[in-house]
mmCIF file of N, CA and C in Angstrom:
data_model
loop_
_atom_site.group_PDB
_atom_site.id
_atom_site.type_symbol
_atom_site.label_atom_id
_atom_site.label_comp_id
_atom_site.label_asym_id
_atom_site.label_seq_id
_atom_site.Cartn_x
_atom_site.Cartn_y
_atom_site.Cartn_z
ATOM 1 N N MET A 294 35.725 12.422 -12.068
ATOM 2 C CA MET A 294 34.764 11.982 -12.959
ATOM 3 C C MET A 294 33.818 10.990 -12.305
ATOM 4 N N ALA A 295 34.412 9.953 -11.646
ATOM 5 C CA ALA A 295 33.552 9.053 -10.909
ATOM 6 C C ALA A 295 32.594 9.511 -9.942
ATOM 7 N N ILE A 296 33.306 10.558 -9.400
ATOM 8 C CA ILE A 296 32.408 11.214 -7.963
ATOM 9 C C ILE A 296 31.376 11.753 -8.855
ATOM 10 N N GLY A 297 31.570 12.385 -9.949
ATOM 11 C CA GLY A 297 30.281 12.953 -10.658
ATOM 12 C C GLY A 297 29.308 11.956 -11.173
ATOM 13 N N LEU A 298 29.742 10.874 -11.556
ATOM 14 C CA LEU A 298 28.789 9.905 -12.104
ATOM 15 C C LEU A 298 28.126 9.364 -10.970
ATOM 16 N N LEU A 299 28.717 9.184 -9.844
ATOM 17 C CA LEU A 299 27.848 8.747 -8.657
ATOM 18 C C LEU A 299 26.928 9.549 -8.155
ATOM 19 N N GLY A 300 27.236 10.918 -8.199
ATOM 20 C CA GLY A 300 26.388 12.048 -7.775
ATOM 21 C C GLY A 300 25.013 12.015 -9.102
ATOM 22 N N VAL A 301 25.333 11.689 -10.007
ATOM 23 C CA VAL A 301 24.304 11.476 -11.302
ATOM 24 C C VAL A 301 23.330 10.319 -10.770
ATOM 25 N N HIS A 302 23.830 9.136 -10.494
ATOM 26 C CA HIS A 302 23.448 7.865 -10.239
ATOM 27 C C HIS A 302 22.348 8.136 -8.838
ATOM 28 N N PHE A 303 23.035 8.786 -7.915
ATOM 29 C CA PHE A 303 22.033 8.714 -6.789
ATOM 30 C C PHE A 303 21.007 9.967 -6.901
ATOM 31 N N ALA A 304 21.089 11.105 -7.925
ATOM 32 C CA ALA A 304 20.153 11.928 -7.972
ATOM 33 C C ALA A 304 18.972 10.955 -8.891
ATOM 34 N N GLN A 305 19.450 10.423 -9.775
ATOM 35 C CA GLN A 305 18.452 9.530 -10.789
ATOM 36 C C GLN A 305 17.717 8.506 -9.786
ATOM 37 N N ALA A 306 18.313 8.126 -8.741
ATOM 38 C CA ALA A 306 17.675 6.947 -7.866
ATOM 39 C C ALA A 306 16.772 7.867 -6.915
ATOM 40 N N ASN A 307 17.024 8.836 -6.577
ATOM 41 C CA ASN A 307 15.990 9.730 -5.780
ATOM 42 C C ASN A 307 15.038 10.191 -6.553
ATOM 43 N N ALA A 308 14.874 10.454 -7.560
ATOM 44 C CA ALA A 308 14.052 10.988 -8.588
ATOM 45 C C ALA A 308 13.065 9.643 -8.680
ATOM 46 N N ARG A 309 13.491 8.512 -9.115
ATOM 47 C CA ARG A 309 12.947 7.238 -9.100
ATOM 48 C C ARG A 309 12.069 6.946 -7.998
ATOM 49 N N ASP A 310 12.675 7.199 -6.842
ATOM 50 C CA ASP A 310 12.087 6.792 -5.526
ATOM 51 C C ASP A 310 10.854 7.909 -5.198
ATOM 52 N N ILE A 311 11.078 8.909 -5.627
ATOM 53 C CA ILE A 311 10.124 10.143 -5.344
ATOM 54 C C ILE A 311 8.830 9.765 -6.358
ATOM 55 N N MET A 312 9.218 9.339 -7.499
ATOM 56 C CA MET A 312 7.980 9.204 -8.511
ATOM 57 C C MET A 312 7.424 7.832 -7.942
ATOM 58 N N THR A 313 8.050 7.002 -7.456
ATOM 59 C CA THR A 313 7.403 5.494 -6.957
ATOM 60 C C THR A 313 6.504 5.802 -5.702
ATOM 61 N N ALA A 314 7.003 6.705 -4.777
ATOM 62 C CA ALA A 314 6.266 7.022 -3.726
ATOM 63 C C ALA A 314 4.952 7.879 -4.237
ATOM 64 N N VAL A 315 5.091 8.673 -5.190
ATOM 65 C CA VAL A 315 3.748 9.339 -5.597
ATOM 66 C C VAL A 315 2.894 8.343 -6.363
ATOM 67 N N THR A 316 3.270 7.410 -7.112
ATOM 68 C CA THR A 316 2.491 6.400 -7.648
ATOM 69 C C THR A 316 1.879 5.410 -6.575
ATOM 70 N N THR A 317 2.520 4.777 -5.609
ATOM 71 C CA THR A 317 1.944 4.209 -4.342
ATOM 72 C C THR A 317 0.903 5.067 -3.580
ATOM 73 N N TRP A 318 1.173 6.152 -3.488
ATOM 74 C CA TRP A 318 0.206 7.081 -2.666
ATOM 75 C C TRP A 318 -0.994 7.143 -3.617
ATOM 76 N N ARG A 319 -0.941 7.466 -4.865
ATOM 77 C CA ARG A 319 -2.058 7.547 -5.467
ATOM 78 C C ARG A 319 -3.091 6.010 -5.799
ATOM 79 N N ASP A 320 -2.409 5.038 -5.558
ATOM 80 C CA ASP A 320 -2.856 3.828 -5.465
ATOM 81 C C ASP A 320 -4.014 3.663 -4.146
ATOM 82 N N GLY A 321 -3.618 4.185 -3.043
ATOM 83 C CA GLY A 321 -4.485 4.109 -1.897
ATOM 84 C C GLY A 321 -4.386 2.767 -1.082
ATOM 85 N N GLY A 322 -4.915 2.950 0.107
ATOM 86 C CA GLY A 322 -5.031 1.818 1.024
ATOM 87 C C GLY A 322 -3.660 1.538 1.550
ATOM 88 N N LEU A 323 -3.496 0.172 1.972
ATOM 89 C CA LEU A 323 -2.230 -0.073 2.740
ATOM 90 C C LEU A 323 -1.073 0.082 1.946
ATOM 91 N N VAL A 324 -1.155 0.198 0.433
ATOM 92 C CA VAL A 324 0.023 0.104 -0.456
ATOM 93 C C VAL A 324 0.817 1.604 -0.425
ATOM 94 N N SER A 325 -0.301 2.520 -0.209
ATOM 95 C CA SER A 325 0.121 3.813 -0.095
ATOM 96 C C SER A 325 1.239 4.215 0.896
ATOM 97 N N TRP A 326 0.792 3.813 2.271
ATOM 98 C CA TRP A 326 1.710 4.062 3.375
ATOM 99 C C TRP A 326 2.917 3.352 3.422
ATOM 100 N N GLY A 327 2.785 1.847 2.992
ATOM 101 C CA GLY A 327 3.959 1.107 2.799
ATOM 102 C C GLY A 327 4.954 1.788 1.699
ATOM 103 N N GLY A 328 4.406 2.115 0.692
ATOM 104 C CA GLY A 328 5.297 2.558 -0.131
ATOM 105 C C GLY A 328 5.862 3.640 0.096
ATOM 106 N N ILE A 329 5.130 4.734 0.860
ATOM 107 C CA ILE A 329 5.931 5.917 1.331
ATOM 108 C C ILE A 329 6.957 5.510 2.381
ATOM 109 N N LEU A 330 6.782 4.638 3.229
ATOM 110 C CA LEU A 330 7.829 4.374 4.219
ATOM 111 C C LEU A 330 9.087 3.649 3.587
ATOM 112 N N ALA A 331 8.752 2.958 2.591
ATOM 113 C CA ALA A 331 9.854 2.230 1.907
ATOM 114 C C ALA A 331 10.630 3.315 1.180
ATOM 115 N N ARG A 332 9.906 4.129 0.488
ATOM 116 C CA ARG A 332 10.744 5.156 -0.544
ATOM 117 C C ARG A 332 11.416 6.205 0.198
ATOM 118 N N ILE A 333 11.040 6.701 1.746
ATOM 119 C CA ILE A 333 11.707 7.434 2.468
ATOM 120 C C ILE A 333 12.945 6.740 2.922
ATOM 121 N N GLY A 334 12.570 5.285 3.199
ATOM 122 C CA GLY A 334 13.975 4.716 3.475
ATOM 123 C C GLY A 334 14.929 4.477 2.510
ATOM 124 N N LEU A 335 14.449 4.461 1.294
ATOM 125 C CA LEU A 335 15.677 4.505 0.134
ATOM 126 C C LEU A 335 16.015 5.924 -0.267
ATOM 127 N N ILE A 336 15.338 6.791 0.080
ATOM 128 C CA ILE A 336 15.793 8.248 -0.388
ATOM 129 C C ILE A 336 16.718 8.412 0.656
ATOM 130 N N LEU A 337 16.646 8.112 1.914
ATOM 131 C CA LEU A 337 17.823 8.413 2.974
ATOM 132 C C LEU A 337 18.802 7.356 3.008
ATOM 133 N N TYR A 338 18.980 6.550 1.984
ATOM 134 C CA TYR A 338 19.867 5.289 2.107
ATOM 135 C C TYR A 338 21.486 5.777 2.195
ATOM 136 N N LEU A 339 21.711 6.947 1.191
ATOM 137 C CA LEU A 339 23.133 7.182 1.300
ATOM 138 C C LEU A 339 23.266 8.362 2.499
ATOM 139 N N PRO A 340 22.402 9.080 3.000
ATOM 140 C CA PRO A 340 22.841 10.040 4.035
ATOM 141 C C PRO A 340 22.775 9.171 5.436
ATOM 142 N N GLN A 341 22.158 8.045 5.570
ATOM 143 C CA GLN A 341 22.371 7.342 6.619
ATOM 144 C C GLN A 341 23.818 6.648 7.028
ATOM 145 N N PHE A 342 24.614 6.841 6.295
ATOM 146 C CA PHE A 342 25.885 6.307 6.422
ATOM 147 C C PHE A 342 26.918 7.373 7.120
ATOM 148 N N PHE A 343 26.175 8.606 7.303
ATOM 149 C CA PHE A 343 26.884 9.675 8.104
ATOM 150 C C PHE A 343 26.458 9.790 9.383
ATOM 151 N N TRP A 344 25.306 9.224 9.586
ATOM 152 C CA TRP A 344 24.972 9.212 11.022
ATOM 153 C C TRP A 344 25.221 8.096 11.951
ATOM 154 N N PRO A 345 25.119 8.365 13.451
ATOM 155 C CA PRO A 345 25.590 7.430 14.355
ATOM 156 C C PRO A 345 24.781 6.105 14.211
ATOM 157 N N PRO A 346 25.553 4.963 14.762
ATOM 158 C CA PRO A 346 24.789 3.777 14.963
ATOM 159 C C PRO A 346 23.341 3.695 15.203
ATOM 160 N N PRO A 347 22.866 4.293 16.157
ATOM 161 C CA PRO A 347 21.327 4.212 16.428
ATOM 162 C C PRO A 347 20.595 4.659 15.327
ATOM 163 N N VAL A 348 21.062 5.738 14.842
ATOM 164 C CA VAL A 348 20.067 6.394 13.748
ATOM 165 C C VAL A 348 20.266 5.386 12.425
ATOM 166 N N ARG A 349 21.373 4.879 12.263
ATOM 167 C CA ARG A 349 21.573 3.738 11.255
ATOM 168 C C ARG A 349 20.479 2.577 11.430
ATOM 169 N N ILE A 350 20.401 2.050 12.799
ATOM 170 C CA ILE A 350 19.470 1.006 12.901
ATOM 171 C C ILE A 350 18.133 1.504 12.783
ATOM 172 N N ALA A 351 17.780 2.608 13.087
ATOM 173 C CA ALA A 351 16.339 3.068 12.912
ATOM 174 C C ALA A 351 16.024 3.069 11.515
ATOM 175 N N HIS A 352 17.037 3.509 10.680
ATOM 176 C CA HIS A 352 16.891 3.521 9.404
ATOM 177 C C HIS A 352 16.497 2.268 8.876
ATOM 178 N N GLY A 353 17.286 1.269 9.195
ATOM 179 C CA GLY A 353 16.968 -0.074 8.824
ATOM 180 C C GLY A 353 15.628 -0.642 8.969
ATOM 181 N N LEU A 354 15.287 -0.337 10.179
ATOM 182 C CA LEU A 354 13.881 -0.592 10.768
ATOM 183 C C LEU A 354 12.853 -0.019 10.093
ATOM 184 N N LEU A 355 12.951 1.295 9.624
ATOM 185 C CA LEU A 355 11.869 1.919 8.964
ATOM 186 C C LEU A 355 11.809 1.402 7.598
ATOM 187 N N LEU A 356 13.076 1.172 6.708
ATOM 188 C CA LEU A 356 12.909 0.433 5.696
ATOM 189 C C LEU A 356 12.220 -0.831 5.372
ATOM 190 N N ALA A 357 12.877 -1.735 6.578
ATOM 191 C CA ALA A 357 12.193 -3.008 6.605
ATOM 192 C C ALA A 357 10.616 -2.993 6.957
ATOM 193 N N ALA A 358 10.115 -1.897 7.789
ATOM 194 C CA ALA A 358 8.906 -1.779 7.929
ATOM 195 C C ALA A 358 8.018 -1.354 6.610
ATOM 196 N N GLY A 359 8.692 -0.495 5.892
ATOM 197 C CA GLY A 359 8.010 0.005 4.745
ATOM 198 C C GLY A 359 7.716 -1.099 3.681
ATOM 199 N N CYS A 360 8.899 -2.020 3.539
ATOM 200 C CA CYS A 360 8.938 -2.966 2.673
ATOM 201 C C CYS A 360 7.773 -3.941 3.133
ATOM 202 N N LEU A 361 7.742 -4.377 4.351
ATOM 203 C CA LEU A 361 6.820 -5.340 4.688
ATOM 204 C C LEU A 361 5.513 -4.914 4.723
ATOM 205 N N TRP A 362 5.133 -3.624 4.980
ATOM 206 C CA TRP A 362 3.905 -3.060 4.915
ATOM 207 C C TRP A 362 3.374 -3.068 3.510
ATOM 208 N N LEU A 363 4.424 -2.681 2.532
ATOM 209 C CA LEU A 363 4.049 -2.696 1.044
ATOM 210 C C LEU A 363 3.734 -4.065 0.731
ATOM 211 N N ALA A 364 4.313 -5.165 1.022
ATOM 212 C CA ALA A 364 4.276 -6.542 0.558
ATOM 213 C C ALA A 364 2.766 -6.951 1.117
ATOM 214 N N ILE A 365 2.619 -6.510 2.085
ATOM 215 C CA ILE A 365 0.997 -7.190 2.789
ATOM 216 C C ILE A 365 -0.029 -6.329 2.020
ATOM 217 N N GLY A 366 0.259 -5.097 1.667
ATOM 218 C CA GLY A 366 -0.906 -4.224 1.020
ATOM 219 C C GLY A 366 -0.918 -4.904 -0.507
ATOM 220 N N LEU A 367 0.074 -5.302 -1.044
ATOM 221 C CA LEU A 367 0.163 -5.707 -2.370
ATOM 222 C C LEU A 367 -0.632 -7.075 -2.314
ATOM 223 N N CYS A 368 -0.135 -7.953 -1.632
ATOM 224 C CA CYS A 368 -1.022 -9.264 -1.454
ATOM 225 C C CYS A 368 -2.450 -8.966 -1.123
ATOM 226 N N SER A 369 -2.867 -8.171 -0.254
ATOM 227 C CA SER A 369 -4.221 -7.917 -0.166
ATOM 228 C C SER A 369 -4.925 -7.413 -1.276
ATOM 229 N N SER A 370 -4.111 -6.403 -2.000
ATOM 230 C CA SER A 370 -4.805 -5.793 -3.120
ATOM 231 C C SER A 370 -4.998 -6.717 -4.310
ATOM 232 N N ARG A 371 -4.039 -7.816 -4.559
ATOM 233 C CA ARG A 371 -3.950 -8.858 -5.206
ATOM 234 C C ARG A 371 -5.159 -9.559 -5.176
ATOM 235 N N GLN A 372 -5.539 -9.998 -3.636
ATOM 236 C CA GLN A 372 -6.832 -10.640 -3.609
ATOM 237 C C GLN A 372 -8.136 -10.244 -3.673
ATOM 238 N N ARG A 373 -8.085 -8.809 -3.675
ATOM 239 C CA ARG A 373 -9.269 -7.919 -3.541
ATOM 240 C C ARG A 373 -9.455 -8.136 -5.286
ATOM 241 N N VAL A 374 -8.404 -7.844 -6.161
ATOM 242 C CA VAL A 374 -8.483 -7.874 -7.474
ATOM 243 C C VAL A 374 -9.155 -9.279 -8.077
ATOM 244 N N ALA A 375 -8.751 -10.135 -7.504
ATOM 245 C CA ALA A 375 -9.239 -11.617 -7.774
ATOM 246 C C ALA A 375 -10.611 -11.724 -7.267
ATOM 247 N N ALA A 376 -11.187 -11.359 -6.463
ATOM 248 C CA ALA A 376 -12.371 -11.363 -5.805
ATOM 249 C C ALA A 376 -13.209 -10.588 -6.763
ATOM 250 N N ASP A 377 -12.906 -9.558 -7.118
ATOM 251 C CA ASP A 377 -13.574 -8.610 -8.118
ATOM 252 C C ASP A 377 -13.732 -8.779 -9.573
ATOM 253 N N GLY A 378 -13.204 -10.001 -9.843
ATOM 254 C CA GLY A 378 -13.270 -10.564 -11.268
ATOM 255 C C GLY A 378 -12.128 -10.188 -12.027
ATOM 256 N N GLY A 379 -10.954 -9.675 -11.559
ATOM 257 C CA GLY A 379 -9.662 -9.613 -12.303
ATOM 258 C C GLY A 379 -9.467 -8.194 -12.883
ATOM 259 N N GLN A 380 -10.181 -7.291 -12.578
ATOM 260 C CA GLN A 380 -9.962 -5.992 -13.099
ATOM 261 C C GLN A 380 -10.075 -4.754 -11.915
ATOM 262 N N ARG A 381 -9.039 -4.064 -11.887
ATOM 263 C CA ARG A 381 -9.031 -2.980 -11.191
ATOM 264 C C ARG A 381 -8.634 -1.714 -11.792
ATOM 265 N N THR A 382 -9.093 -0.575 -11.430
ATOM 266 C CA THR A 382 -8.343 0.583 -12.063
ATOM 267 C C THR A 382 -7.578 1.427 -11.221
ATOM 268 N N THR A 383 -6.262 1.761 -11.614
ATOM 269 C CA THR A 383 -5.490 2.419 -10.708
ATOM 270 C C THR A 383 -4.602 3.491 -11.547
ATOM 271 N N VAL A 384 -4.374 4.826 -11.089
ATOM 272 C CA VAL A 384 -3.657 5.870 -11.829
ATOM 273 C C VAL A 384 -4.030 5.755 -13.280
ATOM 274 N N GLY A 385 -5.361 5.530 -13.691
ATOM 275 C CA GLY A 385 -5.749 5.733 -15.058
ATOM 276 C C GLY A 385 -5.709 4.609 -16.126
ATOM 277 N N ALA A 386 -5.133 3.406 -15.196
ATOM 278 C CA ALA A 386 -5.099 2.193 -16.104
ATOM 279 C C ALA A 386 -5.850 1.066 -15.527
ATOM 280 N N VAL A 387 -5.977 0.157 -16.536
ATOM 281 C CA VAL A 387 -6.765 -0.985 -15.886
ATOM 282 C C VAL A 387 -5.840 -2.043 -15.720
ATOM 283 N N ILE A 388 -5.693 -2.847 -14.778
ATOM 284 C CA ILE A 388 -5.083 -3.855 -14.446
ATOM 285 C C ILE A 388 -5.664 -5.101 -14.556
ATOM 286 N N THR A 389 -5.076 -6.192 -15.380
ATOM 287 C CA THR A 389 -5.879 -7.353 -15.086
ATOM 288 C C THR A 389 -4.942 -8.577 -15.024
ATOM 289 N N ASP A 390 -5.284 -9.648 -14.245
ATOM 290 C CA ASP A 390 -4.085 -10.595 -13.788
ATOM 291 C C ASP A 390 -4.372 -11.803 -14.787
#
């Protein structure tokens, strides 16, 4: 029972990560590539435990690079929104700060 629930959890987590990667890709700019790298790292989170240590280290670096790139892209995106008057259209929605 517990292993089945764990499998359901990881399936939902991977579905969430894929949907988040698609959303960040549609946003464009630095955010899209950072989001893709971060999501790939999160999707490979469980399988990386079965790999040798050098691959696990590379996985950690991939995840760290994706998260850092995503943070830089989001910060620069927020500054662009402030400079444009506080409105930006992304994936069919208007975001206001």
